[in-house]
Coordinates of C-alpha atoms and ligand atoms in Angstrom, one line a residue:
M1201 CA 5.8 5.9 23.5
R1202 CA 2.0 6.4 22.2
V1203 CA 1.7 8.1 18.3
L1204 CA -1.3 9.4 16.9
G1205 CA -1.5 8.8 13.1
I1206 CA -2.6 10.3 10.3
E1207 CA -3.1 9.0 6.7
T1208 CA -4.6 10.6 4.1
T1209 CA -3.1 10.3 1.1
C1210 CA -5.7 8.9 -1.1
D1211 CA -9.2 8.0 -0.5
E1212 CA -9.1 6.7 2.8
T1213 CA -9.3 8.5 6.0
G1214 CA -6.7 6.9 8.2
V1215 CA -6.6 7.4 12.0
A1216 CA -4.7 5.8 14.7
V1217 CA -2.8 5.8 18.0
V1218 CA 0.1 3.1 17.9
E1219 CA 2.5 2.2 21.4
D1220 CA 5.7 1.7 20.8
G1221 CA 5.7 1.5 17.4
Y1222 CA 3.7 -2.0 17.2
R1223 CA 1.1 -2.0 19.7
I1224 CA -1.9 -1.0 17.8
L1225 CA -4.5 0.4 20.4
V1226 CA -6.7 2.0 18.3
N1227 CA -6.8 1.8 14.2
R1228 CA -9.9 3.8 12.5
V1229 CA -10.4 3.9 8.6
L1230 CA -13.2 5.5 6.9
S1231 CA -13.3 4.3 3.3
Q1232 CA -14.4 6.7 0.3
V1233 CA -15.2 3.8 -1.9
P1234 CA -18.9 5.0 -1.8
L1235 CA -18.1 8.3 -3.2
H1236 CA -15.7 7.2 -6.1
E1237 CA -17.3 3.8 -7.2
K1238 CA -20.0 5.0 -9.5
F1239 CA -17.1 7.1 -11.2
G1240 CA -14.7 4.3 -11.5
G1241 CA -11.6 5.7 -9.6
V1242 CA -10.7 7.6 -7.1
V1243 CA -11.8 11.4 -7.4
P1244 CA -9.1 13.9 -6.6
E1245 CA -11.3 17.2 -5.8
I1246 CA -14.0 14.5 -4.0
A1247 CA -11.3 12.8 -2.1
S1248 CA -9.5 15.8 -0.7
R1249 CA -13.5 17.5 0.0
A1250 CA -14.5 14.2 2.1
H1251 CA -11.0 14.2 3.8
V1252 CA -11.8 17.8 5.4
E1253 CA -15.2 16.6 6.5
T1254 CA -14.3 14.2 7.7
I1255 CA -10.8 14.4 9.7
T1256 CA -11.6 16.2 12.7
R1257 CA -14.2 14.0 13.5
M1258 CA -12.2 10.8 12.7
V1259 CA -9.5 12.0 15.7
E1260 CA -12.3 12.9 18.1
T1261 CA -13.7 9.3 17.7
A1262 CA -10.2 7.6 17.7
L1263 CA -9.2 9.1 21.1
A1264 CA -12.6 9.0 22.8
D1265 CA -12.2 5.1 21.7
L1266 CA -9.1 4.9 24.3
S1267 CA -11.0 7.6 26.7
I1268 CA -8.4 10.4 25.9
P1269 CA -9.6 13.5 26.5
L1270 CA -9.2 17.1 24.2
P1271 CA -6.1 18.3 24.8
P1272 CA -4.7 14.4 25.3
A1273 CA -2.9 15.9 28.4
G1274 CA 0.1 13.5 28.3
R1275 CA -1.4 10.2 26.9
V1276 CA -0.3 11.0 23.7
D1277 CA 3.6 11.7 22.7
A1278 CA 3.6 12.7 19.3
I1279 CA 1.9 13.2 16.1
A1280 CA 2.8 11.2 13.1
V1281 CA 1.3 12.0 9.4
A1282 CA 1.6 10.3 6.3
Y1283 CA 2.8 13.9 3.8
R1284 CA 4.2 11.5 0.6
P1285 CA 3.8 10.2 -2.0
G1286 CA -0.3 10.8 -3.0
L1287 CA -2.7 13.1 -4.2
V1288 CA -1.7 16.4 -3.4
G1289 CA -5.2 17.8 -2.2
S1290 CA -5.8 14.8 -0.1
L1291 CA -1.8 14.7 1.5
L1292 CA -2.6 18.8 2.4
V1293 CA -5.5 17.6 4.1
G1294 CA -3.5 15.0 6.7
V1295 CA -0.6 17.6 6.8
T1296 CA -2.7 20.5 7.9
A1297 CA -4.6 18.4 10.3
A1298 CA -1.2 17.2 12.1
K1299 CA 0.4 20.6 11.9
C1300 CA -2.4 21.9 13.6
L1301 CA -3.1 19.1 16.3
S1302 CA 0.7 19.3 17.0
W1303 CA 0.8 23.0 17.7
A1304 CA -2.2 23.2 19.1
W1305 CA -1.4 20.4 21.4
G1306 CA 2.3 20.9 22.0
L1307 CA 3.6 17.9 20.7
P1308 CA 6.1 16.8 18.5
L1309 CA 5.9 15.8 14.8
V1310 CA 7.6 13.6 12.5
G1311 CA 6.5 13.0 8.3
V1312 CA 6.2 9.9 7.3
D1313 CA 6.6 7.9 3.5
H1314 CA 3.6 6.4 3.0
L1315 CA 5.2 3.7 1.0
H1316 CA 8.1 3.2 3.2
A1317 CA 4.8 2.9 6.1
H1318 CA 3.6 0.3 3.8
I1319 CA 6.8 -1.7 4.1
Y1320 CA 6.5 -1.3 7.7
A1321 CA 2.9 -2.8 7.7
G1322 CA 4.9 -6.1 7.6
A1323 CA 6.7 -5.5 10.8
M1324 CA 3.8 -4.8 13.0
A1325 CA 1.5 -7.5 12.4
D1326 CA 4.2 -10.1 11.4
R1327 CA 4.1 -12.4 14.7
G1328 CA -0.3 -11.7 15.9
P1329 CA -1.6 -8.5 15.1
G1330 CA -0.5 -5.9 17.1
S1331 CA 0.7 -7.9 20.3
S1332 CA 4.3 -8.5 20.1
P1333 CA 7.4 -6.6 18.7
P1334 CA 7.7 -6.5 15.5
I1335 CA 10.8 -7.9 13.1
E1336 CA 13.6 -6.9 14.6
E1337 CA 16.8 -4.3 13.5
D1338 CA 18.7 -7.0 12.3
F1339 CA 16.7 -8.8 9.7
F1340 CA 17.7 -6.4 7.5
P1341 CA 19.0 -5.7 4.5
A1342 CA 15.9 -7.3 3.0
I1343 CA 14.4 -6.7 -0.2
A1344 CA 10.8 -4.9 0.1
M1345 CA 8.4 -4.8 -2.3
V1346 CA 5.6 -2.5 -2.2
V1347 CA 2.7 -3.1 -4.3
S1348 CA -0.1 -0.5 -4.1
G1349 CA -2.9 1.3 -5.8
G1350 CA -0.9 4.7 -7.1
H1351 CA 2.4 2.5 -7.0
S1352 CA 4.8 -0.3 -7.6
A1353 CA 8.3 -0.1 -6.3
L1354 CA 11.2 -2.2 -5.0
Y1355 CA 13.7 -1.4 -2.2
L1356 CA 17.1 -2.2 -1.0
S1357 CA 16.4 -1.8 2.7
D1358 CA 18.9 -1.8 5.5
G1359 CA 16.5 -1.2 8.2
W1360 CA 12.5 0.5 8.3
T1361 CA 13.8 3.6 8.0
R1362 CA 16.3 3.1 5.3
H1363 CA 15.2 2.5 2.0
E1364 CA 16.9 3.0 -1.4
R1365 CA 14.3 2.4 -4.2
I1366 CA 16.1 0.0 -6.9
G1367 CA 12.4 -0.6 -9.2
S1368 CA 9.4 1.5 -9.8
T1369 CA 6.3 2.6 -11.7
T1370 CA 6.9 3.7 -15.5
D1371 CA 3.4 3.6 -16.2
D1372 CA 0.1 2.2 -14.3
A1373 CA 0.7 1.0 -10.9
V1374 CA -0.2 -2.6 -10.0
G1375 CA -3.2 -1.9 -8.1
E1376 CA -4.1 0.6 -11.1
A1377 CA -4.0 -2.2 -13.2
F1378 CA -6.7 -4.2 -11.1
D1379 CA -8.5 -1.7 -10.9
K1380 CA -9.0 -0.6 -14.5
A1381 CA -9.0 -4.5 -15.5
A1382 CA -12.0 -4.8 -13.0
A1383 CA -13.8 -1.5 -14.8
V1384 CA -13.1 -3.1 -18.1
L1385 CA -14.6 -6.1 -17.3
G1386 CA -17.8 -4.3 -15.4
L1387 CA -17.0 -5.7 -12.0
G1388 CA -16.7 -2.6 -9.9
Y1389 CA -14.3 -0.8 -7.8
P1390 CA -11.8 -1.0 -6.2
G1391 CA -10.9 -3.5 -8.8
G1392 CA -8.4 -5.9 -6.9
P1393 CA -11.1 -7.6 -4.5
Q1394 CA -12.9 -7.7 -7.4
I1395 CA -11.2 -9.7 -9.7
S1396 CA -9.7 -12.0 -7.2
R1397 CA -13.1 -13.1 -5.9
A1398 CA -14.3 -13.2 -9.7
A1399 CA -10.9 -15.3 -10.4
V1400 CA -11.7 -18.2 -8.1
A1401 CA -14.4 -19.3 -10.8
G1402 CA -11.9 -18.8 -13.8
N1403 CA -9.0 -20.9 -15.5
P1404 CA -5.9 -19.1 -15.0
C1405 CA -4.7 -20.3 -18.5
A1406 CA -7.3 -19.7 -20.8
F1407 CA -5.9 -16.4 -21.9
E1408 CA -2.1 -15.7 -22.5
F1409 CA -1.6 -12.0 -21.4
P1410 CA 1.6 -10.5 -21.8
R1411 CA 4.2 -10.9 -19.0
T1412 CA 5.9 -7.6 -19.5
L1413 CA 9.4 -7.2 -17.8
L1414 CA 11.3 -4.9 -19.5
D1415 CA 15.1 -5.6 -20.1
S1416 CA 16.7 -8.5 -19.0
D1417 CA 17.7 -6.8 -15.4
S1418 CA 15.3 -4.6 -14.9
L1419 CA 13.3 -3.9 -11.7
D1420 CA 11.2 -1.7 -12.7
F1421 CA 7.1 -2.8 -13.2
S1422 CA 4.8 -1.8 -16.6
F1423 CA 1.4 -3.1 -16.0
S1424 CA -0.5 -0.9 -18.9
G1425 CA 0.5 -3.4 -22.1
I1426 CA -2.2 -6.3 -19.7
K1427 CA -4.4 -3.8 -19.0
T1428 CA -4.8 -3.5 -22.9
A1429 CA -4.5 -6.7 -23.9
V1430 CA -7.9 -7.3 -20.9
L1431 CA -9.7 -4.5 -23.2
Y1432 CA -9.0 -6.2 -26.7
A1433 CA -9.7 -9.6 -25.2
S1434 CA -13.0 -8.5 -23.6
R1435 CA -14.3 -6.1 -26.0
G1436 CA -12.9 -6.9 -29.3
Q1437 CA -9.6 -6.1 -30.9
N1438 CA -8.6 -2.3 -31.1
A1439 CA -12.0 -1.6 -29.1
G1440 CA -12.2 1.5 -27.0
R1441 CA -13.3 1.2 -23.0
G1442 CA -16.8 2.5 -24.4
A1443 CA -17.6 -1.0 -26.9
P1444 CA -19.8 -3.5 -25.6
L1445 CA -18.5 -6.6 -24.0
R1446 CA -17.8 -9.7 -26.3
P1447 CA -21.2 -11.8 -26.1
D1448 CA -19.3 -15.0 -25.8
V1449 CA -16.5 -13.4 -23.1
N1450 CA -15.6 -15.7 -19.7
I1451 CA -15.1 -12.9 -16.6
A1452 CA -13.9 -15.7 -14.7
D1453 CA -11.2 -17.1 -17.3
L1454 CA -10.4 -13.4 -18.0
A1455 CA -10.2 -12.4 -14.3
A1456 CA -7.9 -15.6 -13.4
S1457 CA -5.8 -15.2 -16.6
F1458 CA -5.0 -11.3 -15.7
Q1459 CA -4.4 -12.0 -11.9
E1460 CA -2.1 -14.9 -12.6
A1461 CA 0.1 -13.0 -15.5
V1462 CA 0.6 -9.9 -13.1
V1463 CA 0.8 -12.0 -10.1
D1464 CA 3.7 -13.7 -12.2
M1465 CA 5.4 -10.5 -12.9
L1466 CA 5.8 -9.3 -9.4
V1467 CA 7.2 -12.6 -8.2
A1468 CA 9.0 -12.5 -11.5
K1469 CA 10.4 -8.9 -10.5
L1470 CA 11.0 -10.1 -6.6
R1471 CA 13.3 -13.2 -7.7
R1472 CA 15.4 -11.2 -9.6
A1473 CA 15.9 -8.4 -7.1
L1474 CA 16.6 -11.1 -4.4
R1475 CA 19.0 -12.7 -6.5
R1476 CA 20.7 -9.8 -7.6
Q1477 CA 21.6 -8.4 -4.2
G1478 CA 22.2 -11.9 -2.6
L1479 CA 19.6 -12.0 -0.4
R1480 CA 17.4 -14.1 1.2
K1481 CA 14.5 -11.9 3.2
A1482 CA 12.0 -9.9 1.5
I1483 CA 9.0 -8.0 3.0
V1484 CA 5.5 -6.8 1.0
G1485 CA 3.5 -4.4 1.2
G1486 CA 0.5 -2.6 0.2
G1487 CA -3.0 -3.2 -1.1
V1488 CA -2.3 -5.9 -3.1
A1489 CA -0.3 -8.2 -1.0
S1490 CA -3.5 -8.6 0.1
N1491 CA -4.1 -11.0 -2.6
L1492 CA -4.3 -14.3 -1.8
R1493 CA -2.8 -16.0 -5.2
L1494 CA 0.0 -13.5 -5.1
R1495 CA 0.5 -15.0 -1.4
E1496 CA 0.5 -18.2 -2.9
R1497 CA 3.2 -17.9 -5.4
L1498 CA 5.0 -15.9 -2.8
D1499 CA 4.8 -18.5 -0.4
R1500 CA 6.1 -20.9 -3.5
L1501 CA 9.2 -18.3 -4.1
A1502 CA 9.8 -18.6 -0.8
V1503 CA 10.6 -22.6 -0.6
E1504 CA 12.2 -22.5 -4.1
D1505 CA 14.9 -20.2 -3.3
D1506 CA 15.0 -20.8 0.2
C1507 CA 14.4 -17.2 1.2
E1508 CA 11.7 -15.6 4.1
I1509 CA 9.2 -13.6 2.8
H1510 CA 6.8 -11.4 5.3
Y1511 CA 3.8 -9.8 4.9
P1512 CA 1.2 -7.6 6.4
D1513 CA -1.9 -8.4 8.7
F1514 CA -4.9 -8.5 5.5
R1515 CA -6.1 -5.4 7.5
L1516 CA -3.0 -3.3 7.4
C1517 CA -2.5 -3.8 3.6
T1518 CA -4.5 -1.0 2.2
D1519 CA -4.0 2.6 3.4
N1520 CA -4.2 2.8 7.3
G1521 CA -3.1 5.8 10.1
A1522 CA -1.3 2.4 12.5
M1523 CA 1.2 1.8 9.8
I1524 CA 2.0 5.7 9.8
A1525 CA 2.1 6.0 13.6
G1526 CA 4.3 2.6 13.8
L1527 CA 6.9 4.0 11.3
G1528 CA 6.2 7.6 12.6
C1529 CA 7.5 6.1 16.4
R1530 CA 10.5 4.6 15.1
L1531 CA 11.9 8.1 12.8
L1532 CA 11.3 9.9 16.5
E1533 CA 13.3 7.1 18.4
E1534 CA 16.0 8.1 15.8
G1535 CA 15.6 12.2 16.7
R1536 CA 14.0 12.8 13.4
R1537 CA 11.1 15.0 13.5
H1538 CA 9.4 18.1 11.4
D1539 CA 8.5 21.8 12.2
L1540 CA 5.3 23.1 10.9
S1541 CA 6.9 24.2 7.8
L1542 CA 6.6 20.6 6.7
D1543 CA 4.6 20.3 3.2
A1544 CA 2.4 17.5 1.6
D1545 CA 4.9 16.2 -1.3
P1546 CA 2.7 14.0 -3.9
V1547 CA 6.3 12.7 -5.7
A1548 CA 8.0 9.1 -4.6
A1549 CA 10.9 9.4 -3.1
R1550 CA 14.4 7.9 -5.0
Ligands
LIG2788 O1 -2.3 0.8 -0.3 P1 -3.4 0.9 -1.0 O2 -4.2 1.1 -0.2 O3 -3.4 2.3 -1.7 C1 -2.7 3.1 -2.1 O4 -1.7 3.4 -1.6 O5 -2.7 3.3 -3.7 O6 -3.7 -0.2 -2.5 C2 -5.4 -0.3 -2.9 C3 -5.1 -0.6 -4.1 C4 -6.3 -0.9 -5.1 O7 -6.0 -0.5 -6.3 C5 -7.3 -2.1 -5.0 O8 -7.3 -2.4 -6.0 C6 -5.8 -2.8 -4.4 O9 -5.0 -2.0 -3.5 N1 -6.2 -3.9 -3.6 C7 -5.8 -5.4 -4.3 C8 -6.5 -6.6 -3.2 N2 -7.2 -5.6 -2.6 C9 -6.7 -4.3 -2.6 N3 -5.2 -6.3 -4.9 C10 -5.7 -7.2 -5.9 N4 -6.0 -8.4 -4.7 C11 -6.4 -7.9 -3.6 N5 -7.2 -8.6 -3.0
LIG2789 ZN1 -0.9 3.0 0.3

């Protein structure tokens, strides 16, 4: 089955065609970073307008890459779209485009949960970029951890389409914490790649940043404390974001210490979830899953706790249409589909 996947949950316009849920035929991602970077974060109105301006061309280009005509005349079997969670204006553009194409081309439509798709990305490229079948259903049960710009979440997963959330974001999401810390350090947007680049030359023990683990049994995440700690360490105690950087501040040390503290928290939460559920398998997805230090530490966790941890291929960590098409295919195989009443839903499912 060939599925066209559409992703517009935040600031990337993604369009992909995926065959049988894992073979990526085309995966086009248009980043809006140049539009948002001067604001230090995503501006929702700008994001949705940019999706409106580009979505039709992105679909046309992706299909043209495969020499598929318009309408696709039997060469695309269904349309999948990320319909939750995300910025509502951005989501609406993708959902509306998908519904229009489904109606105009007479193809089935399925709405995909964007966070579940980040988990599915771990399956798609796990055994080589798009060339071989994904992790099989018998891999489950497993713990899934999504670490993205808008969410930090832990799931007890019973299959690619069955996820029960057991931990979530209480304040800033982890990617958001990277973005805000980078802004405080004057490193630019998006912050994750900038922080990890700056951290290479820094000492991760230079600053003792707080590791907020909440209650001893909590699987929820909190990153607002460390964000404020970076602000005070770089600009002075109780300083506001407008205060100047301290002249003696070592940005590389701050970046490395911040990254280490965040990674410590993520590793601790994943370990806690695995132990609590008595499981030895995990999948990690979302933009922050491209962080090399996080992968190093998770690899160590896998050895220490004798467990198996999978991540997506780097190009599938951040938002993309391929993971939407891939999971969409699995949902369609289970007989799930939506009609034209499908609506954008900004809120994460429980
Ligand atoms: O999953 P994603 O594309 O968007 C959402 O669904 O929100 O994740 C984007 C986030 C951004 O916050 C970005 O700073 C972060 O992923 N990110 C990273 C790295 N690459 C991207 N964070 C840490 N280290 C990285 N290498
Ligand atoms: Zn995402």
